[in-house]
PDB file of C-alpha atoms in Angstrom:
ATOM      1  CA  UNK I 127       0.001   0.017  -0.006  1.00  0.00           C
ATOM      2  CA  UNK I 128       1.405   3.323  -1.097  1.00  0.00           C
ATOM      3  CA  UNK I 129       1.673   6.374   1.369  1.00  0.00           C
ATOM      4  CA  UNK I 130      -1.046   8.288  -0.644  1.00  0.00           C
ATOM      5  CA  UNK I 131      -3.389   5.314  -0.835  1.00  0.00           C
ATOM      6  CA  UNK I 132      -3.031   4.945   3.118  1.00  0.00           C
ATOM      7  CA  UNK I 133      -3.557   8.520   3.726  1.00  0.00           C
ATOM      8  CA  UNK I 134      -6.627   8.740   1.497  1.00  0.00           C
ATOM      9  CA  UNK I 135      -8.200   5.806   3.351  1.00  0.00           C
ATOM     10  CA  UNK I 136      -7.289   7.516   6.649  1.00  0.00           C
ATOM     11  CA  UNK I 137      -8.930  10.724   5.258  1.00  0.00           C
ATOM     12  CA  UNK I 138     -12.237   8.722   4.233  1.00  0.00           C
ATOM     13  CA  UNK I 139     -12.251   7.116   7.627  1.00  0.00           C
ATOM     14  CA  UNK I 140     -11.871  10.322   9.460  1.00  0.00           C
ATOM     15  CA  UNK I 141     -14.770  11.961   7.194  1.00  0.00           C
ATOM     16  CA  UNK I 142     -16.860   8.972   7.991  1.00  0.00           C
ATOM     17  CA  UNK I 143     -16.237   9.196  11.632  1.00  0.00           C
ATOM     18  CA  UNK I 144     -17.081  13.036  11.531  1.00  0.00           C
ATOM     19  CA  UNK I 145     -20.261  12.176   9.947  1.00  0.00           C
ATOM     20  CA  UNK I 146     -21.232   9.547  12.330  1.00  0.00           C
ATOM     21  CA  UNK I 147     -20.615  11.868  15.129  1.00  0.00           C
ATOM     22  CA  UNK I 148     -22.503  14.797  13.595  1.00  0.00           C
ATOM     23  CA  UNK I 149     -25.266  12.470  12.879  1.00  0.00           C
ATOM     24  CA  UNK I 150     -25.459  11.364  16.520  1.00  0.00           C
ATOM     25  CA  UNK I 151     -25.380  14.869  17.501  1.00  0.00           C
ATOM     26  CA  UNK I 152     -28.423  15.790  15.095  1.00  0.00           C
ATOM     27  CA  UNK I 153     -30.423  12.800  16.246  1.00  0.00           C
ATOM     28  CA  UNK I 154     -29.771  13.758  19.964  1.00  0.00           C
ATOM     29  CA  UNK I 155     -30.831  17.278  19.397  1.00  0.00           C
ATOM     30  CA  UNK I 156     -34.321  15.903  17.490  1.00  0.00           C
ATOM     31  CA  UNK I 157     -34.854  13.536  20.348  1.00  0.00           C
ATOM     32  CA  UNK I 158     -34.243  15.947  23.100  1.00  0.00           C
ATOM     33  CA  UNK I 159     -36.265  18.967  21.598  1.00  0.00           C
ATOM     34  CA  UNK I 160     -39.600  19.572  23.477  1.00  0.00           C
ATOM     35  CA  UNK I 161     -42.406  20.355  20.775  1.00  0.00           C
ATOM     36  CA  UNK I 162     -44.875  21.040  23.765  1.00  0.00           C
ATOM     37  CA  UNK I 163     -42.613  23.991  24.596  1.00  0.00           C
ATOM     38  CA  UNK I 164     -41.517  25.335  21.380  1.00  0.00           C
ATOM     39  CA  UNK I 165     -41.553  24.252  17.478  1.00  0.00           C
ATOM     40  CA  UNK I 166     -38.630  27.050  16.965  1.00  0.00           C
ATOM     41  CA  UNK I 167     -36.184  24.541  18.434  1.00  0.00           C
ATOM     42  CA  UNK I 168     -36.634  22.205  15.624  1.00  0.00           C
ATOM     43  CA  UNK I 169     -36.211  24.905  12.983  1.00  0.00           C
ATOM     44  CA  UNK I 170     -32.952  26.031  14.537  1.00  0.00           C
ATOM     45  CA  UNK I 171     -31.800  22.430  14.212  1.00  0.00           C
ATOM     46  CA  UNK I 172     -32.470  22.469  10.731  1.00  0.00           C
ATOM     47  CA  UNK I 173     -30.206  25.714  10.529  1.00  0.00           C
ATOM     48  CA  UNK I 174     -27.383  24.157  12.712  1.00  0.00           C
ATOM     49  CA  UNK I 175     -27.145  20.739  10.713  1.00  0.00           C
ATOM     50  CA  UNK I 176     -28.497  21.081   7.064  1.00  0.00           C
ATOM     51  CA  UNK I 177     -26.819  22.476   3.994  1.00  0.00           C
ATOM     52  CA  UNK I 178     -28.355  25.378   2.263  1.00  0.00           C
ATOM     53  CA  UNK I 179     -29.049  23.051  -0.793  1.00  0.00           C
ATOM     54  CA  UNK I 180     -30.183  19.848   0.837  1.00  0.00           C
ATOM     55  CA  UNK I 181     -32.112  17.418  -0.896  1.00  0.00           C
ATOM     56  CA  UNK I 182     -34.796  15.543   0.725  1.00  0.00           C
ATOM     57  CA  UNK I 183     -36.523  12.412  -0.862  1.00  0.00           C
ATOM     58  CA  UNK I 184     -38.905   9.900   0.328  1.00  0.00           C
ATOM     59  CA  UNK I 185     -40.055   6.379  -0.991  1.00  0.00           C
ATOM     60  CA  UNK I 186     -43.694   7.766  -0.841  1.00  0.00           C
ATOM     61  CA  UNK I 187     -43.072  10.932  -2.754  1.00  0.00           C
ATOM     62  CA  UNK I 188     -41.746  10.907  -6.217  1.00  0.00           C
ATOM     63  CA  UNK I 189     -40.423  14.659  -6.043  1.00  0.00           C
ATOM     64  CA  UNK I 190     -37.442  15.732  -3.888  1.00  0.00           C
ATOM     65  CA  UNK I 191     -37.515  18.777  -1.778  1.00  0.00           C
ATOM     66  CA  UNK I 192     -34.672  20.854  -2.492  1.00  0.00           C
ATOM     67  CA  UNK I 193     -33.245  23.408  -0.118  1.00  0.00           C
ATOM     68  CA  UNK I 194     -33.196  24.319   3.524  1.00  0.00           C
ATOM     69  CA  UNK I 195     -35.739  27.066   3.330  1.00  0.00           C
ATOM     70  CA  UNK I 196     -38.229  24.750   1.809  1.00  0.00           C
ATOM     71  CA  UNK I 197     -37.626  22.048   4.476  1.00  0.00           C
ATOM     72  CA  UNK I 198     -38.138  24.497   7.075  1.00  0.00           C
ATOM     73  CA  UNK I 199     -41.359  25.742   5.477  1.00  0.00           C
ATOM     74  CA  UNK I 200     -42.462  22.041   5.114  1.00  0.00           C
ATOM     75  CA  UNK I 201     -41.569  21.377   8.817  1.00  0.00           C
ATOM     76  CA  UNK I 202     -43.193  24.775  10.014  1.00  0.00           C
ATOM     77  CA  UNK I 203     -46.689  23.381   8.449  1.00  0.00           C
ATOM     78  CA  UNK I 204     -46.306  20.227  10.526  1.00  0.00           C
ATOM     79  CA  UNK I 205     -44.609  21.310  13.764  1.00  0.00           C
ATOM     80  CA  UNK I 206     -46.928  24.405  14.514  1.00  0.00           C
ATOM     81  CA  UNK I 207     -50.137  22.417  14.757  1.00  0.00           C
ATOM     82  CA  UNK I 208     -48.401  19.501  16.556  1.00  0.00           C
ATOM     83  CA  UNK I 209     -47.115  22.175  19.113  1.00  0.00           C
ATOM     84  CA  UNK I 210     -50.613  23.751  19.794  1.00  0.00           C
ATOM     85  CA  UNK I 211     -51.980  20.108  20.150  1.00  0.00           C
ATOM     86  CA  UNK I 212     -49.304  19.411  22.607  1.00  0.00           C
ATOM     87  CA  UNK I 213     -49.236  22.490  24.517  1.00  0.00           C
ATOM     88  CA  UNK I 214     -53.005  23.320  24.612  1.00  0.00           C
ATOM     89  CA  UNK I 215     -54.774  20.053  23.760  1.00  0.00           C
ATOM     90  CA  UNK I 216     -52.701  17.677  26.030  1.00  0.00           C
ATOM     91  CA  UNK I 217     -51.256  15.493  23.267  1.00  0.00           C
ATOM     92  CA  UNK I 218     -48.221  13.737  24.393  1.00  0.00           C
ATOM     93  CA  UNK I 219     -45.505  13.479  21.987  1.00  0.00           C
ATOM     94  CA  UNK I 220     -42.592  11.308  22.005  1.00  0.00           C
ATOM     95  CA  UNK I 221     -39.625  10.709  19.379  1.00  0.00           C
ATOM     96  CA  UNK I 222     -37.240   7.752  19.665  1.00  0.00           C
ATOM     97  CA  UNK I 223     -34.298   7.019  17.321  1.00  0.00           C
ATOM     98  CA  UNK I 224     -32.033   4.103  17.036  1.00  0.00           C
ATOM     99  CA  UNK I 225     -28.794   3.820  14.729  1.00  0.00           C
ATOM    100  CA  UNK I 226     -28.974   1.153  11.897  1.00  0.00           C
ATOM    101  CA  UNK I 227     -25.735  -0.224  10.832  1.00  0.00           C
ATOM    102  CA  UNK I 228     -24.971   0.602   7.271  1.00  0.00           C
ATOM    103  CA  UNK I 229     -22.719  -0.772   4.689  1.00  0.00           C
ATOM    104  CA  UNK I 230     -21.319   2.753   3.225  1.00  0.00           C
ATOM    105  CA  UNK I 231     -18.899   5.068   4.971  1.00  0.00           C
ATOM    106  CA  UNK I 232     -20.535   7.986   3.494  1.00  0.00           C
ATOM    107  CA  UNK I 233     -24.061   7.197   4.688  1.00  0.00           C
ATOM    108  CA  UNK I 234     -25.703   7.266   8.219  1.00  0.00           C
ATOM    109  CA  UNK I 235     -28.809   5.290   8.826  1.00  0.00           C
ATOM    110  CA  UNK I 236     -31.303   5.498  11.689  1.00  0.00           C
ATOM    111  CA  UNK I 237     -34.884   4.199  12.540  1.00  0.00           C
ATOM    112  CA  UNK I 238     -37.242   6.876  13.824  1.00  0.00           C
ATOM    113  CA  UNK I 239     -40.640   6.740  15.571  1.00  0.00           C
ATOM    114  CA  UNK I 240     -43.116   9.370  16.588  1.00  0.00           C
ATOM    115  CA  UNK I 241     -45.839   8.480  19.122  1.00  0.00           C
ATOM    116  CA  UNK I 242     -48.734  10.668  19.840  1.00  0.00           C
ATOM    117  CA  UNK I 243     -50.880   9.790  22.794  1.00  0.00           C
ATOM    118  CA  UNK I 244     -54.392  11.805  23.265  1.00  0.00           C
ATOM    119  CA  UNK I 245     -55.840  12.569  26.703  1.00  0.00           C
ATOM    120  CA  UNK I 246     -58.182   9.579  25.958  1.00  0.00           C
ATOM    121  CA  UNK I 247     -55.042   7.309  26.163  1.00  0.00           C
ATOM    122  CA  UNK I 248     -55.390   6.376  22.429  1.00  0.00           C
ATOM    123  CA  UNK I 249     -52.213   6.374  20.592  1.00  0.00           C
ATOM    124  CA  UNK I 250     -50.786   6.190  17.128  1.00  0.00           C
ATOM    125  CA  UNK I 251     -47.179   5.544  16.323  1.00  0.00           C
ATOM    126  CA  UNK I 252     -45.496   6.263  13.013  1.00  0.00           C
ATOM    127  CA  UNK I 253     -42.260   4.946  12.068  1.00  0.00           C
ATOM    128  CA  UNK I 254     -39.741   5.273   9.443  1.00  0.00           C
ATOM    129  CA  UNK I 255     -36.108   4.920   8.538  1.00  0.00           C
ATOM    130  CA  UNK I 256     -33.724   7.606   7.336  1.00  0.00           C
ATOM    131  CA  UNK I 257     -30.482   7.496   5.290  1.00  0.00           C
ATOM    132  CA  UNK I 258     -28.273  10.750   5.530  1.00  0.00           C
ATOM    133  CA  UNK I 259     -25.181  11.811   3.562  1.00  0.00           C
ATOM    134  CA  UNK I 260     -22.973  14.515   5.220  1.00  0.00           C
ATOM    135  CA  UNK I 261     -20.470  16.913   3.778  1.00  0.00           C
ATOM    136  CA  UNK I 262     -18.249  18.985   5.951  1.00  0.00           C
ATOM    137  CA  UNK I 263     -20.811  18.431   9.001  1.00  0.00           C
ATOM    138  CA  UNK I 264     -23.954  19.344   7.097  1.00  0.00           C
ATOM    139  CA  UNK I 265     -26.618  17.105   5.819  1.00  0.00           C
ATOM    140  CA  UNK I 266     -26.535  17.117   2.075  1.00  0.00           C
ATOM    141  CA  UNK I 267     -28.995  14.436   1.364  1.00  0.00           C
ATOM    142  CA  UNK I 268     -31.754  12.642   3.411  1.00  0.00           C
ATOM    143  CA  UNK I 269     -33.861   9.867   2.163  1.00  0.00           C
ATOM    144  CA  UNK I 270     -36.866   8.610   4.262  1.00  0.00           C
ATOM    145  CA  UNK I 271     -38.170   4.897   3.715  1.00  0.00           C
ATOM    146  CA  UNK I 272     -40.087   1.967   5.421  1.00  0.00           C
ATOM    147  CA  UNK I 273     -42.901   4.293   6.515  1.00  0.00           C
ATOM    148  CA  UNK I 274     -45.373   2.596   8.922  1.00  0.00           C
ATOM    149  CA  UNK I 275     -48.291   3.606  11.070  1.00  0.00           C
ATOM    150  CA  UNK I 276     -49.754   1.566  14.016  1.00  0.00           C
ATOM    151  CA  UNK I 277     -52.973   2.858  15.480  1.00  0.00           C
ATOM    152  CA  UNK I 278     -55.660   4.921  13.782  1.00  0.00           C
ATOM    153  CA  UNK I 279     -55.168   8.810  13.610  1.00  0.00           C
ATOM    154  CA  UNK I 280     -56.322  10.584  16.415  1.00  0.00           C
ATOM    155  CA  UNK I 281     -59.297  13.036  16.509  1.00  0.00           C
ATOM    156  CA  UNK I 282     -60.412  16.133  18.529  1.00  0.00           C
ATOM    157  CA  UNK I 283     -62.102  13.785  21.113  1.00  0.00           C
ATOM    158  CA  UNK I 284     -58.451  12.839  21.904  1.00  0.00           C
ATOM    159  CA  UNK I 285     -57.521  16.214  22.810  1.00  0.00           C
ATOM    160  CA  UNK I 286     -58.418  18.540  25.421  1.00  0.00           C
ATOM    161  CA  UNK I 287     -59.797  21.532  23.674  1.00  0.00           C
ATOM    162  CA  UNK I 288     -61.039  24.389  25.850  1.00  0.00           C
ATOM    163  CA  UNK I 289     -64.633  25.377  25.243  1.00  0.00           C
ATOM    164  CA  UNK I 290     -66.329  28.656  26.148  1.00  0.00           C
ATOM    165  CA  UNK I 291     -69.596  26.934  27.148  1.00  0.00           C
ATOM    166  CA  UNK I 292     -68.836  27.252  30.738  1.00  0.00           C
ATOM    167  CA  UNK I 293     -68.178  30.940  30.731  1.00  0.00           C
ATOM    168  CA  UNK I 294     -71.101  32.899  31.851  1.00  0.00           C
ATOM    169  CA  UNK I 295     -72.361  35.633  29.926  1.00  0.00           C
ATOM    170  CA  UNK I 296     -71.768  39.120  31.390  1.00  0.00           C
ATOM    171  CA  UNK I 297     -74.731  41.409  30.888  1.00  0.00           C
TER     172      UNK I 297
END
């Protein structure tokens, strides 16, 4: 093995180690963020970890989503209602992640689940897997696959929605 070949292998290994470390940091930030307190924390995570020109794809959607701003816009539309249901409606939200061993040095894989439990105790769990590619500590590509849902979607009756029926009219 030549010295330049050995150096290239070490650089590749170092880059893979850096990507694995960044992926663990990103995943921990997502899991530890509290949607009932704020949705802004999730948007800040996108700013911190995703490249400006990130490309996101899914096995359930043929069109890729390109760009950090478009990702944040899509997340905003999902996170705000989830935040309101958690903060006001009593929805319990938990996110879990576990790494999946991959066979490529430049990819990081993980399995995710999002569990929503209403005030009635009814629950729904959505799970999926993610493959990320990193470049210079930024996600440049993310692919979501193997989507599954356990349980039926929750309804308004599963939330604690304040009503104004109990407020007396003032004359």
